[in-house]
Each structure stands twice: as C-alpha cells, then as structure tokens.
C-alpha cells in the first residue's frame, strides 16, 4: 500500500529544477523529513545504463518511437526497483522528471501524440502517477543560456535540438499544466534561485501537511 508522497520536478532544459530539487532535499534532511531524491531516466543501474544510450550524442539515428520506448523502459525499472519501495516506507520521493516529460517531449514536441505516449506509459507504470508535479517554467532562451554558462553540465543529444523543439516543449508543459491543475503547480523559474527555492518549499510543505 502506498503511503509516501511522490513529487515530480518537470521543465525544459536549464529550468533549474535539478538545483532546486537538491536544495529541497537538503532542507528536508536537515529538518528530519524522511525523503529521497532520484531522477529519470536513471536513479538505478539499469535505468542509468538506458539513459546513456538515449542521451548519447552519437546516437543521431535513434528513431523517435525507440526513444519513447526506452524512456518508458527506464521508467518501469526505476519505478518497481526504487520509487514504489520508498513510497511504501512512507518516504517523500523527489523525482527529477517522470511521465509528463515523456508526454511533453515525445508526445507533444516530437509529435508522436500525447495519447499514444500515455498509452505506452500506462503499460510501464500501471497508472502510477505523481501526487504532485512541479513545472519550472522558463523561456528556452533563458534556459539554454544557463546551460551554456554551466561548464560542468555535459550537453546532451536533446540539448542539441533546434530552438523550435524547445518552444514546443514549453508549450506542451503549459498545456498539460493547464489541463491537470489538480496535480500541477507552475513556478516562474526565471526568478532568482533563492526566490524559486522559497516558493517551491512553501508549496511542497503546504501540499504534504
Ligand atoms: P535531464 O537533463 O533533466 O536530466 O533530462 C534528460 C533529457 O531527457 C532532457 O532533455 C529531457 C529528456 N527526457 C525526455 O525527452 N523524455 C522523458 O521521458 C524524460 C524522463 C526525459
């Protein structure tokens, strides 16, 4: 039986969601809140191995449906091997991306269809959805400029997409966020790190109370 809270951090490239996730995680640990942090695609060995294949800059020939299936496969293994177990122990699971990333990137931006991508993901996740999705909204110009400034972050295959793809990603998130207001919170991620952190922290605390 699921007891914890499953919170997904969503957004386009350079939205700052991973930085804020780390800050929220540290805040919870300092305040003795039982919590783990993890990411998609990845979080466990098999899914991290799949991540390497998906994001390899040399895999330019990868078919869009192959990509979608690999994300779903990585998601399945991560969910059953880690996320569900932690939730069953009553923990808060902070997950860097989950199923909405696939709906937006593969379904909407790549044009495979949100419905179609949801269907293959239903098979992968048994309709296991996050209790809360936090969408870090940033314009592609600001997001990509942040990535280019951050020399430690390796540029991956999806960063190299044309600008139009990144506009579609943002548009897709805005649409899905609007359509699923009961489980989505939108954050203005162009604000300073401290402002974004305070805003996300107060919203999560309100949600888990
Ligand atoms: P990250 O940079 O946030 O770690 O995510 C890796 C890339 O994978 C990012 O460009 C978004 C992309 N992605 C998808 O296209 N579909 C998915 O389902 C997931 C989880 C990530």
mmCIF file of C-alpha atoms and ligand atoms in Angstrom:
data_model
loop_
_atom_site.group_PDB
_atom_site.id
_atom_site.type_symbol
_atom_site.label_atom_id
_atom_site.label_comp_id
_atom_site.label_asym_id
_atom_site.label_seq_id
_atom_site.Cartn_x
_atom_site.Cartn_y
_atom_site.Cartn_z
ATOM 1 C CA UNK A 1 0.000 0.000 0.000
ATOM 2 C CA UNK A 2 1.360 3.427 -0.997
ATOM 3 C CA UNK A 3 1.887 5.800 1.961
ATOM 4 C CA UNK A 4 4.515 8.356 0.998
ATOM 5 C CA UNK A 5 4.285 11.283 -1.412
ATOM 6 C CA UNK A 6 5.557 11.174 -4.954
ATOM 7 C CA UNK A 7 6.678 14.585 -6.256
ATOM 8 C CA UNK A 8 7.999 15.079 -9.783
ATOM 9 C CA UNK A 9 10.074 18.073 -10.881
ATOM 10 C CA UNK A 10 9.349 18.953 -14.507
ATOM 11 C CA UNK A 11 10.522 21.532 -17.036
ATOM 12 C CA UNK A 12 12.573 22.311 -20.119
ATOM 13 C CA UNK A 13 16.346 22.499 -20.426
ATOM 14 C CA UNK A 14 18.079 24.829 -17.946
ATOM 15 C CA UNK A 15 14.930 25.388 -15.877
ATOM 16 C CA UNK A 16 16.909 24.948 -12.636
ATOM 17 C CA UNK A 17 14.694 22.079 -11.423
ATOM 18 C CA UNK A 18 17.628 19.806 -10.544
ATOM 19 C CA UNK A 19 19.333 22.550 -8.485
ATOM 20 C CA UNK A 20 16.115 23.289 -6.598
ATOM 21 C CA UNK A 21 15.423 19.572 -6.074
ATOM 22 C CA UNK A 22 18.823 19.247 -4.409
ATOM 23 C CA UNK A 23 18.091 22.274 -2.179
ATOM 24 C CA UNK A 24 14.673 20.904 -1.176
ATOM 25 C CA UNK A 25 16.198 17.511 -0.436
ATOM 26 C CA UNK A 26 18.881 19.081 1.790
ATOM 27 C CA UNK A 27 16.251 21.167 3.562
ATOM 28 C CA UNK A 28 14.128 18.075 4.296
ATOM 29 C CA UNK A 29 17.109 16.051 5.532
ATOM 30 C CA UNK A 30 18.174 18.913 7.854
ATOM 31 C CA UNK A 31 14.610 19.004 9.188
ATOM 32 C CA UNK A 32 14.376 15.218 9.683
ATOM 33 C CA UNK A 33 11.775 14.684 6.992
ATOM 34 C CA UNK A 34 12.055 11.164 5.524
ATOM 35 C CA UNK A 35 12.834 11.770 1.921
ATOM 36 C CA UNK A 36 14.861 10.537 -1.054
ATOM 37 C CA UNK A 37 15.987 12.141 -4.302
ATOM 38 C CA UNK A 38 16.176 10.367 -7.612
ATOM 39 C CA UNK A 39 15.979 11.074 -11.328
ATOM 40 C CA UNK A 40 14.703 9.941 -14.698
ATOM 41 C CA UNK A 41 15.868 8.470 -16.892
ATOM 42 C CA UNK A 42 18.085 6.836 -14.274
ATOM 43 C CA UNK A 43 18.065 6.522 -10.493
ATOM 44 C CA UNK A 44 19.220 2.873 -10.527
ATOM 45 C CA UNK A 45 21.830 0.975 -12.565
ATOM 46 C CA UNK A 46 19.656 -0.451 -15.344
ATOM 47 C CA UNK A 47 17.903 2.869 -15.925
ATOM 48 C CA UNK A 48 21.175 4.850 -15.791
ATOM 49 C CA UNK A 49 22.532 2.457 -18.449
ATOM 50 C CA UNK A 50 19.453 3.127 -20.608
ATOM 51 C CA UNK A 51 19.975 6.879 -20.012
ATOM 52 C CA UNK A 52 23.471 6.670 -21.507
ATOM 53 C CA UNK A 53 22.093 5.105 -24.681
ATOM 54 C CA UNK A 54 19.243 7.620 -25.025
ATOM 55 C CA UNK A 55 21.360 10.725 -24.420
ATOM 56 C CA UNK A 56 24.496 9.647 -26.307
ATOM 57 C CA UNK A 57 25.307 12.470 -28.739
ATOM 58 C CA UNK A 58 26.451 9.873 -31.289
ATOM 59 C CA UNK A 59 23.036 8.181 -31.461
ATOM 60 C CA UNK A 60 21.709 10.671 -34.008
ATOM 61 C CA UNK A 61 19.921 7.893 -35.929
ATOM 62 C CA UNK A 62 17.647 6.978 -32.990
ATOM 63 C CA UNK A 63 14.018 6.639 -34.098
ATOM 64 C CA UNK A 64 11.506 8.717 -32.117
ATOM 65 C CA UNK A 65 9.447 5.647 -31.113
ATOM 66 C CA UNK A 66 12.598 3.797 -29.998
ATOM 67 C CA UNK A 67 13.433 6.803 -27.839
ATOM 68 C CA UNK A 68 9.917 6.851 -26.340
ATOM 69 C CA UNK A 69 10.062 3.112 -25.568
ATOM 70 C CA UNK A 70 13.488 3.428 -23.943
ATOM 71 C CA UNK A 71 12.236 6.212 -21.653
ATOM 72 C CA UNK A 72 9.254 4.048 -20.721
ATOM 73 C CA UNK A 73 11.517 1.025 -20.080
ATOM 74 C CA UNK A 74 13.855 3.066 -17.872
ATOM 75 C CA UNK A 75 10.798 4.418 -16.047
ATOM 76 C CA UNK A 76 9.362 0.944 -15.400
ATOM 77 C CA UNK A 77 12.534 -0.435 -13.855
ATOM 78 C CA UNK A 78 13.154 2.679 -11.736
ATOM 79 C CA UNK A 79 9.564 2.648 -10.503
ATOM 80 C CA UNK A 80 9.473 -1.008 -9.415
ATOM 81 C CA UNK A 81 13.050 -1.194 -8.145
ATOM 82 C CA UNK A 82 13.114 2.082 -6.213
ATOM 83 C CA UNK A 83 10.200 4.525 -6.213
ATOM 84 C CA UNK A 84 7.406 2.182 -5.094
ATOM 85 C CA UNK A 85 9.557 0.663 -2.335
ATOM 86 C CA UNK A 86 10.417 4.086 -0.916
ATOM 87 C CA UNK A 87 6.802 5.262 -1.079
ATOM 88 C CA UNK A 88 5.694 2.116 0.711
ATOM 89 C CA UNK A 89 8.080 3.024 3.536
ATOM 90 C CA UNK A 90 6.274 6.354 3.824
ATOM 91 C CA UNK A 91 9.024 8.478 2.293
ATOM 92 C CA UNK A 92 8.718 11.593 0.180
ATOM 93 C CA UNK A 93 10.173 10.779 -3.216
ATOM 94 C CA UNK A 94 11.594 13.808 -5.045
ATOM 95 C CA UNK A 95 11.965 12.730 -8.649
ATOM 96 C CA UNK A 96 13.725 14.779 -11.316
ATOM 97 C CA UNK A 97 11.234 14.176 -14.188
ATOM 98 C CA UNK A 98 8.584 11.472 -14.571
ATOM 99 C CA UNK A 99 5.843 10.592 -17.058
ATOM 100 C CA UNK A 100 4.941 14.183 -18.047
ATOM 101 C CA UNK A 101 8.441 14.527 -19.523
ATOM 102 C CA UNK A 102 7.533 11.790 -21.999
ATOM 103 C CA UNK A 103 4.093 13.245 -22.731
ATOM 104 C CA UNK A 104 5.683 16.631 -23.435
ATOM 105 C CA UNK A 105 8.983 15.717 -25.140
ATOM 106 C CA UNK A 106 7.955 12.600 -27.086
ATOM 107 C CA UNK A 107 4.194 13.100 -27.302
ATOM 108 C CA UNK A 108 3.985 16.822 -27.983
ATOM 109 C CA UNK A 109 7.385 18.193 -29.093
ATOM 110 C CA UNK A 110 8.368 15.160 -31.214
ATOM 111 C CA UNK A 111 4.780 14.875 -32.407
ATOM 112 C CA UNK A 112 4.157 11.211 -31.542
ATOM 113 C CA UNK A 113 0.898 12.156 -29.817
ATOM 114 C CA UNK A 114 0.218 12.700 -26.117
ATOM 115 C CA UNK A 115 -2.438 9.958 -26.103
ATOM 116 C CA UNK A 116 -0.125 7.428 -27.793
ATOM 117 C CA UNK A 117 2.706 8.153 -25.378
ATOM 118 C CA UNK A 118 0.364 7.958 -22.421
ATOM 119 C CA UNK A 119 -0.759 4.525 -23.631
ATOM 120 C CA UNK A 120 2.738 3.018 -23.772
ATOM 121 C CA UNK A 121 3.499 4.593 -20.410
ATOM 122 C CA UNK A 122 0.336 3.169 -18.850
ATOM 123 C CA UNK A 123 1.790 -0.257 -19.593
ATOM 124 C CA UNK A 124 5.067 0.808 -17.946
ATOM 125 C CA UNK A 125 3.718 2.472 -14.810
ATOM 126 C CA UNK A 126 0.413 0.699 -14.133
ATOM 127 C CA UNK A 127 -1.123 4.181 -13.950
ATOM 128 C CA UNK A 128 1.172 5.073 -11.050
ATOM 129 C CA UNK A 129 1.165 8.890 -11.253
ATOM 130 C CA UNK A 130 2.935 11.536 -9.116
ATOM 131 C CA UNK A 131 0.864 13.073 -6.331
ATOM 132 C CA UNK A 132 2.307 16.428 -7.356
ATOM 133 C CA UNK A 133 4.126 17.761 -10.445
ATOM 134 C CA UNK A 134 6.092 20.994 -10.190
ATOM 135 C CA UNK A 135 6.590 22.684 -13.544
ATOM 136 C CA UNK A 136 9.582 25.045 -13.664
ATOM 137 C CA UNK A 137 8.618 27.483 -16.381
ATOM 138 C CA UNK A 138 11.462 29.224 -18.178
ATOM 139 C CA UNK A 139 11.805 30.601 -21.706
ATOM 140 C CA UNK A 140 14.077 28.472 -23.914
ATOM 141 C CA UNK A 141 16.397 31.470 -24.399
ATOM 142 C CA UNK A 142 16.989 31.825 -20.652
ATOM 143 C CA UNK A 143 17.199 28.043 -20.095
ATOM 144 C CA UNK A 144 19.703 27.361 -22.850
ATOM 145 C CA UNK A 145 21.819 30.389 -21.855
ATOM 146 C CA UNK A 146 22.053 28.913 -18.343
ATOM 147 C CA UNK A 147 23.222 25.563 -19.729
ATOM 148 C CA UNK A 148 25.864 27.218 -21.898
ATOM 149 C CA UNK A 149 27.161 29.130 -18.880
ATOM 150 C CA UNK A 150 27.345 25.999 -16.715
ATOM 151 C CA UNK A 151 30.585 24.417 -17.908
ATOM 152 C CA UNK A 152 30.177 21.353 -15.610
ATOM 153 C CA UNK A 153 26.995 20.198 -17.286
ATOM 154 C CA UNK A 154 27.525 17.948 -20.273
ATOM 155 C CA UNK A 155 25.468 18.992 -23.289
ATOM 156 C CA UNK A 156 23.298 16.009 -24.319
ATOM 157 C CA UNK A 157 21.541 14.907 -27.529
ATOM 158 C CA UNK A 158 18.309 16.663 -26.575
ATOM 159 C CA UNK A 159 20.016 19.969 -25.766
ATOM 160 C CA UNK A 160 21.200 19.985 -29.369
ATOM 161 C CA UNK A 161 17.648 20.081 -30.769
ATOM 162 C CA UNK A 162 16.641 23.125 -32.783
ATOM 163 C CA UNK A 163 15.086 26.111 -30.983
ATOM 164 C CA UNK A 164 11.658 25.186 -32.313
ATOM 165 C CA UNK A 165 11.754 21.915 -30.334
ATOM 166 C CA UNK A 166 12.415 23.801 -27.084
ATOM 167 C CA UNK A 167 9.497 26.167 -27.796
ATOM 168 C CA UNK A 168 7.266 23.136 -28.281
ATOM 169 C CA UNK A 169 8.484 21.631 -25.004
ATOM 170 C CA UNK A 170 7.479 24.778 -23.130
ATOM 171 C CA UNK A 171 4.139 24.953 -24.956
ATOM 172 C CA UNK A 172 3.483 21.280 -24.143
ATOM 173 C CA UNK A 173 4.149 21.772 -20.436
ATOM 174 C CA UNK A 174 1.905 24.848 -20.298
ATOM 175 C CA UNK A 175 -0.938 22.931 -21.968
ATOM 176 C CA UNK A 176 -0.620 19.862 -19.724
ATOM 177 C CA UNK A 177 -0.233 22.001 -16.627
ATOM 178 C CA UNK A 178 -3.459 23.858 -17.506
ATOM 179 C CA UNK A 179 -5.288 20.587 -18.215
ATOM 180 C CA UNK A 180 -4.179 18.932 -14.956
ATOM 181 C CA UNK A 181 -4.400 21.752 -12.438
ATOM 182 C CA UNK A 182 -5.238 19.454 -9.528
ATOM 183 C CA UNK A 183 -1.806 17.775 -9.672
ATOM 184 C CA UNK A 184 0.307 20.553 -11.239
ATOM 185 C CA UNK A 185 1.950 23.657 -9.813
ATOM 186 C CA UNK A 186 3.593 26.156 -12.158
ATOM 187 C CA UNK A 187 6.616 28.092 -10.888
ATOM 188 C CA UNK A 188 8.197 31.142 -12.506
ATOM 189 C CA UNK A 189 11.695 29.700 -12.851
ATOM 190 C CA UNK A 190 13.222 32.872 -14.303
ATOM 191 C CA UNK A 191 13.358 34.344 -10.788
ATOM 192 C CA UNK A 192 16.488 34.028 -8.631
ATOM 193 C CA UNK A 193 17.420 30.627 -7.177
ATOM 194 C CA UNK A 194 16.538 31.796 -3.661
ATOM 195 C CA UNK A 195 13.106 33.057 -4.719
ATOM 196 C CA UNK A 196 12.340 29.871 -6.636
ATOM 197 C CA UNK A 197 13.518 27.746 -3.699
ATOM 198 C CA UNK A 198 11.301 29.630 -1.203
ATOM 199 C CA UNK A 199 8.318 29.371 -3.490
ATOM 200 C CA UNK A 200 8.764 25.619 -4.168
ATOM 201 C CA UNK A 201 9.482 24.893 -0.492
ATOM 202 C CA UNK A 202 6.332 26.618 0.750
ATOM 203 C CA UNK A 203 4.185 24.895 -1.871
ATOM 204 C CA UNK A 204 5.554 21.432 -1.069
ATOM 205 C CA UNK A 205 5.178 21.962 2.675
ATOM 206 C CA UNK A 206 1.561 23.054 2.189
ATOM 207 C CA UNK A 207 0.963 20.016 -0.003
ATOM 208 C CA UNK A 208 2.383 17.397 2.389
ATOM 209 C CA UNK A 209 0.690 18.793 5.518
HETATM 210 P P1 LIG B 1 17.664 15.988 -17.651
HETATM 211 O O1 LIG B 1 18.582 16.865 -18.466
HETATM 212 O O2 LIG B 1 16.601 16.735 -16.948
HETATM 213 O O3 LIG B 1 18.405 15.030 -16.788
HETATM 214 O O4 LIG B 1 16.843 15.077 -18.709
HETATM 215 C C1 LIG B 1 17.473 14.405 -19.725
HETATM 216 C C2 LIG B 1 16.823 14.677 -21.056
HETATM 217 O O5 LIG B 1 15.857 13.657 -21.345
HETATM 218 C C3 LIG B 1 16.101 16.013 -21.183
HETATM 219 O O6 LIG B 1 16.467 16.594 -22.427
HETATM 220 C C4 LIG B 1 14.644 15.632 -21.225
HETATM 221 C C5 LIG B 1 14.662 14.251 -21.804
HETATM 222 N N1 LIG B 1 13.528 13.382 -21.446
HETATM 223 C C6 LIG B 1 12.585 13.051 -22.409
HETATM 224 O O7 LIG B 1 12.662 13.506 -23.547
HETATM 225 N N2 LIG B 1 11.573 12.211 -22.056
HETATM 226 C C7 LIG B 1 11.462 11.649 -20.815
HETATM 227 O O8 LIG B 1 10.528 10.880 -20.551
HETATM 228 C C8 LIG B 1 12.450 12.020 -19.818
HETATM 229 C C9 LIG B 1 12.356 11.438 -18.444
HETATM 230 C C10 LIG B 1 13.467 12.874 -20.176
#
